[in-house]
CSV table of C-alpha atoms in Angstrom, one decimal:
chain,number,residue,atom,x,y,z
A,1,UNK,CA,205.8,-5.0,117.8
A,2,UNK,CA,206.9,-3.0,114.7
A,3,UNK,CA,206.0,0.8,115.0
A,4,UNK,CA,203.6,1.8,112.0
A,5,UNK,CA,205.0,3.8,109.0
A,6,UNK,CA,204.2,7.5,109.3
A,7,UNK,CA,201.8,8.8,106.0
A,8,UNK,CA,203.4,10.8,104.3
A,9,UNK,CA,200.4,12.3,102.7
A,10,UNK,CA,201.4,11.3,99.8
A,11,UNK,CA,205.0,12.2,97.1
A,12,UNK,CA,206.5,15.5,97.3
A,13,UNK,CA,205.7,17.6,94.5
A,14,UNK,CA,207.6,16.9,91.2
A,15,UNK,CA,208.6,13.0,92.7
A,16,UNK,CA,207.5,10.6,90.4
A,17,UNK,CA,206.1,7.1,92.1
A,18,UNK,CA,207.5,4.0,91.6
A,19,UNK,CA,205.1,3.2,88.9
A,20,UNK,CA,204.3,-0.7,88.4
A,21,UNK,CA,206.2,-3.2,90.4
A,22,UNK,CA,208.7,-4.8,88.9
A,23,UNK,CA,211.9,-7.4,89.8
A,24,UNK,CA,215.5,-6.6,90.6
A,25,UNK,CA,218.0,-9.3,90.5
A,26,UNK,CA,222.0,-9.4,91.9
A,27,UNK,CA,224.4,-9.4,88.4
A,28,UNK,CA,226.2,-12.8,89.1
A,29,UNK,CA,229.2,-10.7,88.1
A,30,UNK,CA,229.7,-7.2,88.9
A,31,UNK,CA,229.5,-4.6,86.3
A,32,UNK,CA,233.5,-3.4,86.7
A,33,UNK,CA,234.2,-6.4,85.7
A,34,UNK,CA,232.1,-7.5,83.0
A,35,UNK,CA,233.0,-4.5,81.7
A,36,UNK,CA,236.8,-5.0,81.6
A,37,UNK,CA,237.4,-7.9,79.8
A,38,UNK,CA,235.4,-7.2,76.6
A,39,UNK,CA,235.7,-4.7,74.1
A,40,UNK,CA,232.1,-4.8,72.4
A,41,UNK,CA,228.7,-4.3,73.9
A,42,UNK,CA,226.1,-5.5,74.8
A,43,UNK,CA,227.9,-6.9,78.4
A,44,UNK,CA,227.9,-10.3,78.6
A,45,UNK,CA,227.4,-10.9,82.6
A,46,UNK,CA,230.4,-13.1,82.9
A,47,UNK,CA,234.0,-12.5,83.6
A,48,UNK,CA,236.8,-14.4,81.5
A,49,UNK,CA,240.1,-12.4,82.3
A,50,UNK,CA,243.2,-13.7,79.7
A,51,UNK,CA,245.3,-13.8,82.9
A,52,UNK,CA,244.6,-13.4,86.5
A,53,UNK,CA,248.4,-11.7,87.1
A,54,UNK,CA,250.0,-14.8,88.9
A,55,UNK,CA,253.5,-13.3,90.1
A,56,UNK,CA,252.9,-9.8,89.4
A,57,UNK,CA,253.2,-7.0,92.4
A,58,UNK,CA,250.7,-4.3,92.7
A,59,UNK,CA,251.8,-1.7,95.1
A,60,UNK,CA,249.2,0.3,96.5
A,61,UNK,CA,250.0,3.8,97.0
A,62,UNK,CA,247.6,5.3,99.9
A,63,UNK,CA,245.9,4.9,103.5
A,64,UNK,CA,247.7,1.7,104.0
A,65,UNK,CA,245.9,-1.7,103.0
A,66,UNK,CA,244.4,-3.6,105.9
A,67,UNK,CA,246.4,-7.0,105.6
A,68,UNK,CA,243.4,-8.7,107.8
A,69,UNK,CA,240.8,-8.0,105.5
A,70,UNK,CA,238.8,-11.0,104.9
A,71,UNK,CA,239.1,-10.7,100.9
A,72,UNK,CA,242.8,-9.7,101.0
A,73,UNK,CA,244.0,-12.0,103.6
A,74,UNK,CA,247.4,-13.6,102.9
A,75,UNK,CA,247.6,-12.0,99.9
A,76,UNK,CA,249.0,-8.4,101.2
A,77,UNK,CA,253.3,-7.9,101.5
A,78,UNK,CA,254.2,-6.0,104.3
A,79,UNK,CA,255.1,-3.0,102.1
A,80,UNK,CA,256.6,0.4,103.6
A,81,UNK,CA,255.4,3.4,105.4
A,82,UNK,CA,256.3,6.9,104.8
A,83,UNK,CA,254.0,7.8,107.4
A,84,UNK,CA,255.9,7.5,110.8
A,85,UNK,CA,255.0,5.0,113.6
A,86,UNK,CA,252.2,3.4,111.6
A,87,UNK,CA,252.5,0.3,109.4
A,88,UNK,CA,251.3,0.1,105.8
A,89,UNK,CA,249.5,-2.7,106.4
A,90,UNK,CA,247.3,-0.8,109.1
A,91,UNK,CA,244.2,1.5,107.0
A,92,UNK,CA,242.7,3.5,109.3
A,93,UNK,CA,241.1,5.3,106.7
A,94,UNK,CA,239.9,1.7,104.4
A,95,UNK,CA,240.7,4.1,100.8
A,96,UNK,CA,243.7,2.0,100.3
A,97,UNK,CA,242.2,-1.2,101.3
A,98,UNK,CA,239.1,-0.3,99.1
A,99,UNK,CA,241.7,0.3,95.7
A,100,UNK,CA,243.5,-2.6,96.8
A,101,UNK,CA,240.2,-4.5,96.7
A,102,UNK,CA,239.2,-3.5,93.6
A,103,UNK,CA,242.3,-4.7,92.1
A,104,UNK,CA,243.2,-8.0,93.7
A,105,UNK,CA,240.1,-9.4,96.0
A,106,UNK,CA,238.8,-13.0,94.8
A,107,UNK,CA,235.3,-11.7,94.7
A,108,UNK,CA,235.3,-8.3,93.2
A,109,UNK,CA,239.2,-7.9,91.8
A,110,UNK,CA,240.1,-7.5,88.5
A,111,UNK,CA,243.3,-9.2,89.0
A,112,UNK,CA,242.6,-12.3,91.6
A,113,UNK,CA,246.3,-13.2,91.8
A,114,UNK,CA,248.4,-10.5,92.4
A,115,UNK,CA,250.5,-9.2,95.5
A,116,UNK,CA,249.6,-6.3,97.1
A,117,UNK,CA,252.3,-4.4,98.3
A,118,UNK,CA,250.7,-1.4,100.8
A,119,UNK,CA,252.5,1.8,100.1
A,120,UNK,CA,251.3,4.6,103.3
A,121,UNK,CA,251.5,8.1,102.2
A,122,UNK,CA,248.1,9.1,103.9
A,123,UNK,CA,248.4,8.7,107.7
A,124,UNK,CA,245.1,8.3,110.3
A,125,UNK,CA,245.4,11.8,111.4
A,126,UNK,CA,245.9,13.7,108.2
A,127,UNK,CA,244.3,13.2,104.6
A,128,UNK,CA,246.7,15.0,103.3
A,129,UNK,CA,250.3,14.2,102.3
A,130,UNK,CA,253.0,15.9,100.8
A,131,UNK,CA,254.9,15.7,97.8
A,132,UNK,CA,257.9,14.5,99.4
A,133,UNK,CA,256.6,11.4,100.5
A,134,UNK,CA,254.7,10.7,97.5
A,135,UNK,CA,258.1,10.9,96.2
A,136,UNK,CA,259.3,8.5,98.5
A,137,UNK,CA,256.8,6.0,97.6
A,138,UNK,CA,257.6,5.8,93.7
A,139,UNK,CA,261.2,5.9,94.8
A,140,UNK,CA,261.1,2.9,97.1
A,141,UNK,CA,259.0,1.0,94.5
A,142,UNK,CA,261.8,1.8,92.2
A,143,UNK,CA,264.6,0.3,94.5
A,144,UNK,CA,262.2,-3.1,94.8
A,145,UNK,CA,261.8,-3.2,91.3
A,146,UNK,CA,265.3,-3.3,90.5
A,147,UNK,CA,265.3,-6.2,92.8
A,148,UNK,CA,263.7,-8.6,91.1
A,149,UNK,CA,262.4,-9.3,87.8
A,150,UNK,CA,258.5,-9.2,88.4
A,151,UNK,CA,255.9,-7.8,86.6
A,152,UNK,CA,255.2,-4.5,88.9
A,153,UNK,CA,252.1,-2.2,88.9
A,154,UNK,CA,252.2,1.2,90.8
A,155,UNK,CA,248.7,2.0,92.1
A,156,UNK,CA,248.1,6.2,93.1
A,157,UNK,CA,244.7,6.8,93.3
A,158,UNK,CA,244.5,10.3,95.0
A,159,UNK,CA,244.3,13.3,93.4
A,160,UNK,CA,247.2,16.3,93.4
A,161,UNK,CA,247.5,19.9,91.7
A,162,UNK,CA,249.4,19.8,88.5
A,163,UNK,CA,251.6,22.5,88.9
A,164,UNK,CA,254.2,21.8,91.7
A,165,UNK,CA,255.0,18.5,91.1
A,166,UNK,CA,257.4,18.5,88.5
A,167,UNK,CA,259.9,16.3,90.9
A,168,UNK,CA,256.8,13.8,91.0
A,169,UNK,CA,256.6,13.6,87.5
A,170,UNK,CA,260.7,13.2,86.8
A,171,UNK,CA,259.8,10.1,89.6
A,172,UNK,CA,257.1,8.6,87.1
A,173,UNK,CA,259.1,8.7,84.3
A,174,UNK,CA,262.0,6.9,86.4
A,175,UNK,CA,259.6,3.5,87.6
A,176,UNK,CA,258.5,3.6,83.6
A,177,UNK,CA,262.1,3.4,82.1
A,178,UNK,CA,262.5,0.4,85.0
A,179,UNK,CA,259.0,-1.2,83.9
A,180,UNK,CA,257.1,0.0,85.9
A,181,UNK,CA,253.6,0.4,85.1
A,182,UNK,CA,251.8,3.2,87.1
A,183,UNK,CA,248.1,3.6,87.3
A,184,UNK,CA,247.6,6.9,88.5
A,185,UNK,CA,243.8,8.4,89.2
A,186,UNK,CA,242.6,11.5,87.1
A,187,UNK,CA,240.2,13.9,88.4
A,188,UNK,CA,240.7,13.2,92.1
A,189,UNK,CA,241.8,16.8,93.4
A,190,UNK,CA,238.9,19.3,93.1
């Protein structure tokens, strides 16, 4: 037996009701990406990527990526740690395996045939890191860039103060004159 909903006795004032009933319907696609592969609107509900970036390495720079996850499965390199004693390919905080979702899953990723390369700077007990590892992490994506040959993405979606991080930024500049491309968040830090 179901308990009975409480009455509320009615909206709080200044909440507006639901007004008349109408349906809501799953997008067959998800907006992020319908969104990215057109230019012009209206959106078109499907999603027809030029490429799908077969052979290209997308290291995540973050909490780790959770190499198990059902949608990332077999598709996750066992990528480095700056953190010590844990392994990149352990999140215990799911940030990293949420970005590297976003980028390579089959379901929701813009890019369904990439490697994802996990990248730990943020560790389970702290959700903070420091400027030297972050260093560390654009510098060891540098050394595996010069490697090999293959296209390469750097992912770093955290936020940082801008001043202070000159020695971050020299970093940067280095994995772009080796072509690398970084995607770096904006607006992250407070």
């Amino acid at each position: 037996v179901e308990p009975q909903a409480e009455d509320m006795g009615g909206l709080p004032s200044g909440v507006q009701g639901p007004g008349p009933d109408a349906d809501v319907e799953l997008q067959a696609v998800p907006w992020h990406l319908d969104r990215v592969d057109q230019i012009r609107l209206p959106l078109d509900g499907r999603y027809n990527p030029p490429r799908t970036g077969r052979n290209v390495l997308v290291y995540v720079a973050d909490t780790g990526v959770d190499a198990w996850h059902p949608q990332l499965r077999g598709r996750v390199a066992r990528g480095y740690s700056a953190v010590p004693r844990e392994k990149a390919t352990k999140d215990y905080k799911s940030h990293g395996t949420h970005v590297a979702g976003i980028v390579a899953a089959p379901g929701y990723g813009v890019a369904k045939s990439v490697l994802v390369v996990p990248v730990k700077v943020f560790g389970r007990s702290r959700a903070r890191s420091t400027s030297a590892d972050i260093i560390e992490a654009i510098n060891f994506v540098i050394a595996r860039k010069t490697r090999h040959r293959r296209p390469t993405v750097l992912s770093m979606s955290f936020g940082s103060r801008s001043s202070g991080f000159y020695a971050g930024e020299r970093a940067l500049a280095k994995a772009r004159q080796v072509g690398i491309i970084s995607v770096v968040a904006a607006g992250n830090a407070r």
